[in-house]
Tab-separated table of C-alpha atoms in Angstrom:
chain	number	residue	atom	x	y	z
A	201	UNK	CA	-8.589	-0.200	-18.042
A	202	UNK	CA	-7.720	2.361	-15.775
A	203	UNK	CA	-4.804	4.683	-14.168
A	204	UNK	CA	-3.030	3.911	-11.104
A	205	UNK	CA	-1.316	6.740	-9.341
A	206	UNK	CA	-0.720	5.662	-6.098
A	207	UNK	CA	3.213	4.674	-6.423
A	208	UNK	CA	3.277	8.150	-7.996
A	209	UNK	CA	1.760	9.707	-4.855
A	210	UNK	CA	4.704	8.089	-3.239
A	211	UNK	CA	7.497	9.416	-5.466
A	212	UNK	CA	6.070	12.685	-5.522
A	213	UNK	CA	5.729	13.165	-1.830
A	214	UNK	CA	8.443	10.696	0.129
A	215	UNK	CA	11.556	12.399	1.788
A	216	UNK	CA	15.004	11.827	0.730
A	217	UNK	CA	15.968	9.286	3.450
A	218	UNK	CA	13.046	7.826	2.995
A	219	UNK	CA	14.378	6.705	-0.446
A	220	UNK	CA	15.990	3.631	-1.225
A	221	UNK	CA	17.880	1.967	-4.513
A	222	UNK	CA	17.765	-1.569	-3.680
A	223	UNK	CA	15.396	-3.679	-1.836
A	224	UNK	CA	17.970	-4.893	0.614
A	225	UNK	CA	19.149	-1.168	1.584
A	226	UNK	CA	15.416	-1.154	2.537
A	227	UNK	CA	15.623	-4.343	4.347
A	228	UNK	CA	18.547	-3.361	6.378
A	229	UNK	CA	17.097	0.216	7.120
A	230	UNK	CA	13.699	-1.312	8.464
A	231	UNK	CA	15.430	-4.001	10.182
A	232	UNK	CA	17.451	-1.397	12.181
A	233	UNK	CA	14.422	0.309	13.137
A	234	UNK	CA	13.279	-2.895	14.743
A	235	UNK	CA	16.534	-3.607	16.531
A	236	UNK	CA	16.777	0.200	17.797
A	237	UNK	CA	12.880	-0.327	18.638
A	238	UNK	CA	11.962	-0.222	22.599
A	239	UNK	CA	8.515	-1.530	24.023
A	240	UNK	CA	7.261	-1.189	27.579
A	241	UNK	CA	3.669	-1.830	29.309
A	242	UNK	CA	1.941	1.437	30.247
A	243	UNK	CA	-1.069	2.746	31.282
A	244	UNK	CA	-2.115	5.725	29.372
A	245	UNK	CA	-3.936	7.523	32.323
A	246	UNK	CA	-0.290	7.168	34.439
A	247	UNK	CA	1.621	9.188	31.874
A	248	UNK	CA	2.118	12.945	32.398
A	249	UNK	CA	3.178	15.348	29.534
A	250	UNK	CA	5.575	18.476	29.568
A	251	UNK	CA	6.712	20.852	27.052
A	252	UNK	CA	10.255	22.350	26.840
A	253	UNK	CA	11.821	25.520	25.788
A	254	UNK	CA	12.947	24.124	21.850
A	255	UNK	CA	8.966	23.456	21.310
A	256	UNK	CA	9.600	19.173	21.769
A	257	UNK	CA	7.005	17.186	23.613
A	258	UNK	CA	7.700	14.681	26.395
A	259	UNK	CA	5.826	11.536	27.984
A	260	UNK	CA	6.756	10.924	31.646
A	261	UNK	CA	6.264	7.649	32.553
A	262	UNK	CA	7.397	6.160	35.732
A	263	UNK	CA	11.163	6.066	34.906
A	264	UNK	CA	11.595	7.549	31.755
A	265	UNK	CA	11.229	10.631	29.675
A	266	UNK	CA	10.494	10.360	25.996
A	267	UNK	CA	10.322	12.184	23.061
A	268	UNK	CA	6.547	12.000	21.541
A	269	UNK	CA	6.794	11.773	17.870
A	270	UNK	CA	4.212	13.321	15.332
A	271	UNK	CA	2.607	10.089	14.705
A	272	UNK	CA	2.697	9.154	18.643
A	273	UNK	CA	0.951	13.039	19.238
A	274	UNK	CA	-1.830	12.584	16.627
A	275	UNK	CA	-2.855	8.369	17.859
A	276	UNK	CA	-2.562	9.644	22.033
A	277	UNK	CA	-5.335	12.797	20.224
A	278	UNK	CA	-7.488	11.141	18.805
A	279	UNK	CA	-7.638	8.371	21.588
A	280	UNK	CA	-7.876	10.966	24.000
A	281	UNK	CA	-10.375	13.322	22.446
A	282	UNK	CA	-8.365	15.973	22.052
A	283	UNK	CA	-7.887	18.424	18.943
A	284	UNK	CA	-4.790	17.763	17.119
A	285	UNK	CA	-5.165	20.349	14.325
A	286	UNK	CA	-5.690	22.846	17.715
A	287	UNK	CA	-3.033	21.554	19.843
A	288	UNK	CA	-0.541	20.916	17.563
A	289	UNK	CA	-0.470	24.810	16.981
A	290	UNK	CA	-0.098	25.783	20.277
A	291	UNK	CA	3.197	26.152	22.477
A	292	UNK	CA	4.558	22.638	23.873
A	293	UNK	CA	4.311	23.325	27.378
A	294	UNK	CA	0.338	24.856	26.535
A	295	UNK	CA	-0.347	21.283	24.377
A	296	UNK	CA	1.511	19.339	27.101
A	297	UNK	CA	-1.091	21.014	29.791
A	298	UNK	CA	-4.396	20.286	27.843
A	299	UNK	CA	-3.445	16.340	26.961
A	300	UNK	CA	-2.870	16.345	30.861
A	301	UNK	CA	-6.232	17.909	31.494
A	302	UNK	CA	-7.738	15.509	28.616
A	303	UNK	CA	-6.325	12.393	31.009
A	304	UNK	CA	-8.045	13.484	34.268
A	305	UNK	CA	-11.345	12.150	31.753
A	306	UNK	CA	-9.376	9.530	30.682
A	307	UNK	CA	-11.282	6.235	31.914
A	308	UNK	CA	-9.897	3.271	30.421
A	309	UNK	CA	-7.640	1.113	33.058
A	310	UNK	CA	-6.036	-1.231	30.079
A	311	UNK	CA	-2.189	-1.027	29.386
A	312	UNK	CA	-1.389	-0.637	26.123
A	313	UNK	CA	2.389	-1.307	24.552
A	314	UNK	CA	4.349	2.148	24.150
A	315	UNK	CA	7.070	1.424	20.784
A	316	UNK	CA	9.775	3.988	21.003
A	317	UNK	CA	13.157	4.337	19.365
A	318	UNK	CA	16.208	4.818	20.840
A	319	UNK	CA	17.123	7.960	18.521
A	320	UNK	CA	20.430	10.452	19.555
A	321	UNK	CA	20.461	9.459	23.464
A	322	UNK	CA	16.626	10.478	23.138
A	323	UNK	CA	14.387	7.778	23.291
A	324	UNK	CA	11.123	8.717	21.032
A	325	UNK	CA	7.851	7.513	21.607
A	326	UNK	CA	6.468	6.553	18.563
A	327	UNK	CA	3.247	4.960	18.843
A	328	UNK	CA	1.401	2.177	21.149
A	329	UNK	CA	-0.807	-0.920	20.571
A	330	UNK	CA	-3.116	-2.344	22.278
A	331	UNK	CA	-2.882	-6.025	23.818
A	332	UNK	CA	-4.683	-7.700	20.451
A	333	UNK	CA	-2.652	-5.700	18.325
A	334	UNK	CA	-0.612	-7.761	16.432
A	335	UNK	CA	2.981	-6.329	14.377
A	336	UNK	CA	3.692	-7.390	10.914
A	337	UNK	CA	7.556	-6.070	10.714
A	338	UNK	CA	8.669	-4.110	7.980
A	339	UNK	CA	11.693	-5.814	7.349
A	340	UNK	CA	9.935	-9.090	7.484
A	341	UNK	CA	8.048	-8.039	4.436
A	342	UNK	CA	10.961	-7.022	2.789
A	343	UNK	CA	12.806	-10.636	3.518
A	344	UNK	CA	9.744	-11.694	1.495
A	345	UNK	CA	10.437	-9.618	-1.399
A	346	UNK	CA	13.840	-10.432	-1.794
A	347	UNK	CA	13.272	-14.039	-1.750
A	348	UNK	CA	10.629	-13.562	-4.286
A	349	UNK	CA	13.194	-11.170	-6.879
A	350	UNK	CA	15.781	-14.296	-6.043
A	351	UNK	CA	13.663	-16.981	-6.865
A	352	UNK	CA	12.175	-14.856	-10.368
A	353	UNK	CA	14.982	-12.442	-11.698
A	354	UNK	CA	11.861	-10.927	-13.573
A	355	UNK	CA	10.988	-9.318	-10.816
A	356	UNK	CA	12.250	-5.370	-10.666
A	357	UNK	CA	11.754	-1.415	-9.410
A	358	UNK	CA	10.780	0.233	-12.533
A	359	UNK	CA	13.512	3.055	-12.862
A	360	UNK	CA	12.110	6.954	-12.143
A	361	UNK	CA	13.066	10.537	-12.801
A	362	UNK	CA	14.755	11.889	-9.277
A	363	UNK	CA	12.115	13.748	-7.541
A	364	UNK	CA	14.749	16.723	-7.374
A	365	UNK	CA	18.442	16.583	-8.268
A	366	UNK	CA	19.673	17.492	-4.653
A	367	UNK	CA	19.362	13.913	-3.524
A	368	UNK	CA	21.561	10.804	-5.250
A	369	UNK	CA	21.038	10.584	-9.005
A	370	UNK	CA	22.609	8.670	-11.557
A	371	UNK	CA	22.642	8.107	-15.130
A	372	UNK	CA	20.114	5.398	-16.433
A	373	UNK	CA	21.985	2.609	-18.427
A	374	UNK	CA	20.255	-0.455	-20.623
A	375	UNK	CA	20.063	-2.605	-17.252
A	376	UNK	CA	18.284	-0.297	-15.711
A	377	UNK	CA	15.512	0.701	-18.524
A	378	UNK	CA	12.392	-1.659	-18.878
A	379	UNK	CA	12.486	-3.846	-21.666
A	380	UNK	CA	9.211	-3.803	-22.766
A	381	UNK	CA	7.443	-1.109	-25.491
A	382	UNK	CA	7.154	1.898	-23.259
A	383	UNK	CA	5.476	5.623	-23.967
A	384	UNK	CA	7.201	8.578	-24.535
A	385	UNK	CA	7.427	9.444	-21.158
A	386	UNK	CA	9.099	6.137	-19.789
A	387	UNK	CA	12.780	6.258	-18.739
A	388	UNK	CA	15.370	5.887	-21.963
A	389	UNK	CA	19.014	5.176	-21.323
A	390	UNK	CA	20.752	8.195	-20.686
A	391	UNK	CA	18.010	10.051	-18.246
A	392	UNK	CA	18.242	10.750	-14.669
A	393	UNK	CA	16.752	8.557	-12.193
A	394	UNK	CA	16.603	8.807	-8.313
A	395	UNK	CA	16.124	6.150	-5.760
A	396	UNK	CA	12.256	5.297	-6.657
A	397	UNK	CA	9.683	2.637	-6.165
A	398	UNK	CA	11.177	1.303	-2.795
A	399	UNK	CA	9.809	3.477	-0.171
A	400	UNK	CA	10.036	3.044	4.402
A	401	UNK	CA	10.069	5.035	7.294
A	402	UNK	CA	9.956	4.032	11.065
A	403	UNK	CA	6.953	3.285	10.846
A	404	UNK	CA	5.439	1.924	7.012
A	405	UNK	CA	6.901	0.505	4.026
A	406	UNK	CA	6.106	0.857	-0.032
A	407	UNK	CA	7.288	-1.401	-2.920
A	408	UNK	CA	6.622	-1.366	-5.994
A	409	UNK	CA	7.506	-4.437	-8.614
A	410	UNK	CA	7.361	-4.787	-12.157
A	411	UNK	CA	7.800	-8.193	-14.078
A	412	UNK	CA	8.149	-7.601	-17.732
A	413	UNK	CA	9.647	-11.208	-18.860
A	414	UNK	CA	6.285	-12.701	-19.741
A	415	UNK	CA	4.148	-9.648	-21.422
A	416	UNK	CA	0.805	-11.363	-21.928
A	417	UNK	CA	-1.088	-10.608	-25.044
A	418	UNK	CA	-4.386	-8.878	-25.255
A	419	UNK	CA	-4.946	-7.720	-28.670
A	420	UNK	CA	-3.325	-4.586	-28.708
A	421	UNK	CA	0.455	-4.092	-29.787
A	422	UNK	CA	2.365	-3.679	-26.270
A	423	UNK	CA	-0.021	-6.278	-24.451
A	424	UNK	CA	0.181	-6.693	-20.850
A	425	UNK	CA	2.988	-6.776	-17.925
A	426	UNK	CA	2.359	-7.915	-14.215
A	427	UNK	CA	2.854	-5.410	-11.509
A	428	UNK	CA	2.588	-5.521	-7.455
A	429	UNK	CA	2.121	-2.764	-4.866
A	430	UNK	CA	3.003	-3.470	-1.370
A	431	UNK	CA	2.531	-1.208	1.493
A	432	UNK	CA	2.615	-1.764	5.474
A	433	UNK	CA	1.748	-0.176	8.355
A	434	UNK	CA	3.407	-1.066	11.644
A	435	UNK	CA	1.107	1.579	13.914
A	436	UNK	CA	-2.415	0.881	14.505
A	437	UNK	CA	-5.314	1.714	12.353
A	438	UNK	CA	-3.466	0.369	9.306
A	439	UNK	CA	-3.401	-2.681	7.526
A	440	UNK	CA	-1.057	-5.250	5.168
A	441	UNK	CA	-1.663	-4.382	1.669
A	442	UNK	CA	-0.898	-6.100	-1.682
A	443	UNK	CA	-2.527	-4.687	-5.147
A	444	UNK	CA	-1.561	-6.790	-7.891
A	445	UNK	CA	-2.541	-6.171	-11.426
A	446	UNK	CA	-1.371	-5.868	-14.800
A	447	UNK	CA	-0.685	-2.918	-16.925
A	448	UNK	CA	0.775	-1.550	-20.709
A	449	UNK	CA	3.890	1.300	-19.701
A	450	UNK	CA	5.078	2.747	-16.312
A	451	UNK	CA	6.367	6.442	-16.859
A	452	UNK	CA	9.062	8.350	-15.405
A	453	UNK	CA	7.249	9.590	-12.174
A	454	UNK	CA	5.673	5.905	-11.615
A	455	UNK	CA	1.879	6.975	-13.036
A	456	UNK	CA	0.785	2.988	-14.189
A	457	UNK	CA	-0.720	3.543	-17.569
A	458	UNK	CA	-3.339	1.023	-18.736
A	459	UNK	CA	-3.722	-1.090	-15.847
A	460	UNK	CA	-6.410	-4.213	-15.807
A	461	UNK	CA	-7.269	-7.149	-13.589
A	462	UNK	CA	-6.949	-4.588	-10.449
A	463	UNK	CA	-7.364	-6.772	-7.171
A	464	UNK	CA	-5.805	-6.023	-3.956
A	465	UNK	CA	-5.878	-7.923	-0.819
A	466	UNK	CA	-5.390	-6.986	2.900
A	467	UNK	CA	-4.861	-8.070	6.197
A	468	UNK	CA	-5.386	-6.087	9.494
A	469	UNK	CA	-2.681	-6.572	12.553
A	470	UNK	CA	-5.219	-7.479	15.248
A	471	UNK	CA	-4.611	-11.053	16.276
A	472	UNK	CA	-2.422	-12.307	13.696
A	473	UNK	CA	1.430	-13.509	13.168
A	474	UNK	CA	3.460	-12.440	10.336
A	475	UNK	CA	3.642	-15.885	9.430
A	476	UNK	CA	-0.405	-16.349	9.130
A	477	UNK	CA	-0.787	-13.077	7.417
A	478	UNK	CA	2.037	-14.059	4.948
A	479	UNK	CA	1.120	-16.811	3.940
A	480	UNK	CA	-2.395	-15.444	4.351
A	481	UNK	CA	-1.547	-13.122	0.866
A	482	UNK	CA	1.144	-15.942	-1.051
A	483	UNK	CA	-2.193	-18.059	-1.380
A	484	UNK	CA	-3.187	-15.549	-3.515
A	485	UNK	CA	-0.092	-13.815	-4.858
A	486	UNK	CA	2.345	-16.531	-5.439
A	487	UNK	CA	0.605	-18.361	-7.496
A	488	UNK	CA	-0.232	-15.266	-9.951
A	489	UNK	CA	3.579	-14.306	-9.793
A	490	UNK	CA	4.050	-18.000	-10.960
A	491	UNK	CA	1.976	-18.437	-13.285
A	492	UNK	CA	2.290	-18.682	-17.103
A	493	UNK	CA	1.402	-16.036	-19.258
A	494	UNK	CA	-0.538	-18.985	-21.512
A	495	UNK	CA	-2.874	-19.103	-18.634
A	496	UNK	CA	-3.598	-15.564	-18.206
A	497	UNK	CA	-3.940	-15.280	-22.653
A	498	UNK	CA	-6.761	-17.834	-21.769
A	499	UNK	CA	-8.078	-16.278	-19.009
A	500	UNK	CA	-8.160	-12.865	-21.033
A	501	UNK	CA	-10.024	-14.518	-24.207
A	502	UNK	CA	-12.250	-16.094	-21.585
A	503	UNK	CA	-13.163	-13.182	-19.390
A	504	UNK	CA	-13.323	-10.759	-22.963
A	505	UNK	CA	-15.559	-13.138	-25.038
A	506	UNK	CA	-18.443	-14.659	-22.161
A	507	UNK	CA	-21.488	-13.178	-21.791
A	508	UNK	CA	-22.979	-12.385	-18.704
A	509	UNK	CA	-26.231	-11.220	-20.192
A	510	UNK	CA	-28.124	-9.253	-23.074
A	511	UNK	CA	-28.747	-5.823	-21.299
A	512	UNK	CA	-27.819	-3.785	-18.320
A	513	UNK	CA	-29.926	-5.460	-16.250
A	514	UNK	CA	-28.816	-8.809	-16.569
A	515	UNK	CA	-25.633	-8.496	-16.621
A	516	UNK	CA	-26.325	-6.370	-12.985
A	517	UNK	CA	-28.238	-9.324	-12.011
A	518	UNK	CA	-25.962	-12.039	-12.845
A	519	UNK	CA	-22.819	-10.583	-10.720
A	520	UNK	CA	-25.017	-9.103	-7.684
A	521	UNK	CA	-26.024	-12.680	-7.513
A	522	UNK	CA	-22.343	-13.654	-6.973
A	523	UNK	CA	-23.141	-11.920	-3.178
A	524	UNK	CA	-19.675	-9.913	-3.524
A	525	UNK	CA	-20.611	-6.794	-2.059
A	526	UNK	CA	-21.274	-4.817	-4.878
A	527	UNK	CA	-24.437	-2.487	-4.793
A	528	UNK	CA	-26.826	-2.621	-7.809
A	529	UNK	CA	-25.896	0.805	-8.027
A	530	UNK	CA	-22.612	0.474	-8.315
A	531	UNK	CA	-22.796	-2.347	-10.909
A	532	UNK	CA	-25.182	0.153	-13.025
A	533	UNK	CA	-22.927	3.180	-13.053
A	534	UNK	CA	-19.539	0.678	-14.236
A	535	UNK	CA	-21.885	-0.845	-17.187
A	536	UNK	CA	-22.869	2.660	-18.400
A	537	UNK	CA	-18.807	3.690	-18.009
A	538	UNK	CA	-18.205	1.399	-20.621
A	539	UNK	CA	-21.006	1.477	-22.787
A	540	UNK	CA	-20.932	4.982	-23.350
A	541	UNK	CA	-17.549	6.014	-22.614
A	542	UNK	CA	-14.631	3.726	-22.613
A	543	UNK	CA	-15.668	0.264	-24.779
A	544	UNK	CA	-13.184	0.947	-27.352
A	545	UNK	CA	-10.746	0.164	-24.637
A	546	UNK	CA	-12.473	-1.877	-22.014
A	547	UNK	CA	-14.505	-4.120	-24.397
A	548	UNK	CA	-18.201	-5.228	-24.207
A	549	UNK	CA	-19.690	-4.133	-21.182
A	550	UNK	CA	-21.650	-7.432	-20.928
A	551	UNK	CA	-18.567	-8.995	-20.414
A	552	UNK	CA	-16.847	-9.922	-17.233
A	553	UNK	CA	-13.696	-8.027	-18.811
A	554	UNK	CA	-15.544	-5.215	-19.598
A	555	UNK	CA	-17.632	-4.864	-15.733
A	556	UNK	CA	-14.463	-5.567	-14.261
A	557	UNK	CA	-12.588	-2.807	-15.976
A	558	UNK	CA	-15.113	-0.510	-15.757
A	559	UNK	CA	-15.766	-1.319	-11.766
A	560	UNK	CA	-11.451	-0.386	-11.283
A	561	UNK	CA	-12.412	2.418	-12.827
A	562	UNK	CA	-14.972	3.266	-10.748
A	563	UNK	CA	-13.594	2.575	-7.693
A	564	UNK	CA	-10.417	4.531	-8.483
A	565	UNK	CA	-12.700	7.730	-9.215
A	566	UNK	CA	-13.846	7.117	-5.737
A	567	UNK	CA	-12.721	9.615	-2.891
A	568	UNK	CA	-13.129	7.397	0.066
A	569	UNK	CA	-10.550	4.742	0.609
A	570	UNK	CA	-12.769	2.645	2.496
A	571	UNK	CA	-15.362	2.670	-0.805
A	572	UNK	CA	-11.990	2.320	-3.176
A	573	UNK	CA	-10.694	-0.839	-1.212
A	574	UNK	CA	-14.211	-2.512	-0.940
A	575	UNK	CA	-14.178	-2.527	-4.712
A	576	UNK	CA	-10.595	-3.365	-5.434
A	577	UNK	CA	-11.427	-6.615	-3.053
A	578	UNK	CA	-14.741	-7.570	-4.862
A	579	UNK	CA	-12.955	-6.989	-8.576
A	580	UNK	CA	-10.434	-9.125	-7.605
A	581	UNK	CA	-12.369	-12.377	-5.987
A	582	UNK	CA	-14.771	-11.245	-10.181
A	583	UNK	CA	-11.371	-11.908	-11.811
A	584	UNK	CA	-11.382	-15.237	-9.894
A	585	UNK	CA	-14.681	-16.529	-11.546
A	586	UNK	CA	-14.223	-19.344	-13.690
A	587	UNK	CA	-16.597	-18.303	-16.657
């Protein structure tokens, strides 16, 4: 059993219009990024750069003149060479000489696709991909959703505190409250709440879904809920996420208390349609949404009460033999987590309930992401196991 703070992250540090109540206000948002989206073919080493009096930077290609956006500066950096924690302190038209400088080294003779957006006459350049760089859309993601919340009305964005009360607030009524036992610092009727939960920007997306209809019982008095996290990337370097798991209370700034059966699963845009990588993830995803909370009791029981082995070391043994990734190492330190610190609420650590609690917990004390998703991926296909 562990923590999981990353839709908190995202309350705590998302812009106001980057906000949204409803997952179609979302939709419609990312989907008029797309329309207001412009591509053309360029070759990096034909652009030239210039800085203007107000401080903005410009990409000159050929024709056009465009606004180079934060993210846009920091991918044509790194791909250039050149310091962005230097450059992006310096004067415009000083930054807009060195990338030009940086160019003359430039070598590579492949176009890539420049994405800008048509923004106030200005047309910005946001970011560019190469030619096997595949785009999963925002808004196609969010078409998903919204078929999933009509097809299962238990599907829902738990309800948060406003971040601050300058942006939209509102009073929390019985709809909007979970139903489901919650801790003292869940959302009551009566509180403030704030657009929460539901999260995009030109360039990513974040959702967060609670279904509460079906709690699933695991010995203690609240049991079990399911819960998804969803998060896209449109610019390079990023990938398709879904984290799925189940948890006891969500509180008022989105920290998931109690959370087991951590898995996530991800897809990278190189080479892929939407289509692929969607259905790609509802192999996995759809049927957990859909199934019955009889089957994950029995699963539970299953995964608390087998035993993988008498001692540490066979219980090591037994999953390293399942050739999922996970080091010996690794293995060792989540059996010792749970023998001598968290059993009480994790259960036996010769257990596959107990390792795979105490490997989320591991991973999510982790500070590389890289490590953290490596782990989330093995837990999950552990949870898969038919013990």
């Amino acid at each position: 059993m562990t923590d999981l703070y990353k839709a908190s992250n995202q309350w705590a540090t998302r812009p106001a219009d980057e906000r949204f109540w409803t997952l179609q206000e979302m939709r419609d948002q990312c989907y008029e990024y797309y329309d207001k989206r412009t591509k053309r073919e360029v070759f990096l080493k034909d652009l030239n750069f210039n800085g203007d009096a107000n401080g903005e930077l410009y990409a000159n290609d050929k024709k056009d003149r465009l606004k180079v956006s934060n993210w846009g500066f920091k991918q044509l950096c790194g791909d250039l060479g050149a310091p962005v924690g230097y450059l992006s302190n310096l004067p415009s038209s000083l930054t807009s000489t060195l990338l030009n400088h940086h160019l003359c080294d430039y070598s590579s003779r492949n176009p890539v696709t420049l994405i800008g957006l048509k923004n106030n006459g200005d047309e910005v350049f946001r970011f560019y991909n190469t030619p096997t760089y595949t785009r999963i859309c925002n808004y196609q993601i969010c078409d998903q959703l919204l078929e999933v919340t009509r097809r299962d009305k238990g599907w829902r964005v738990p309800p948060a505190q406003p971040m601050n009360m300058e942006g939209p607030t509102r009073v929390a009524t019985r709809q909007d409250v979970l139903k489901g036992k919650n801790n003292g610092l869940s959302i009551k009727v009566g509180d403030h709440i704030g657009p929460a939960g539901l999260y995009a920007s030109d360039h990513d997306m974040f959702a967060f879904l609670v279904n509460e209809e079906h709690r699933i019982p695991d010995g203690t008095d609240a049991g079990l809920a399911r819960g998804i996290l969803i998060s896209n990337f449109e610019v390079p370097g990023y990938a398709f996420k879904v984290c799925r798991f189940l948890y006891r209370y969500v509180c008022g700034n989105h920290i998931v208390w109690g959370a087991e059966n951590v898995a996530t699963f991800r897809i990278i845009h190189v080479n892929v349609s939407f289509q692929m990588a969607w259905e790609a993830m509802a192999k996995e995803l759809q049927g957990w949404l859909d199934r019955s909370s009889k089957e994950d009791t029995d699963k539970i029981k299953r995964l608390q009460t087998y035993k993988l082995g008498d001692d540490l070391e066979e219980v090591c043994d037994k999953i390293y033999s399942f050739g999922f990734g996970i080091t010996h190492k690794q293995l060792e330190n989540a059996y010792l987590k749970v023998h001598l610190e968290t059993s009480d609420q994790d259960g036996a650590p010769n257990t596959p309930w107990g390792m795979v609690n105490g490997l989320t917990r591991l991973s999510q004390g982790s500070p590389y992401a890289d490590e953290r998703t490596r782990l989330e991926t093995a837990v999950g296909r552990l949870m898969m196991v038919n013990f």
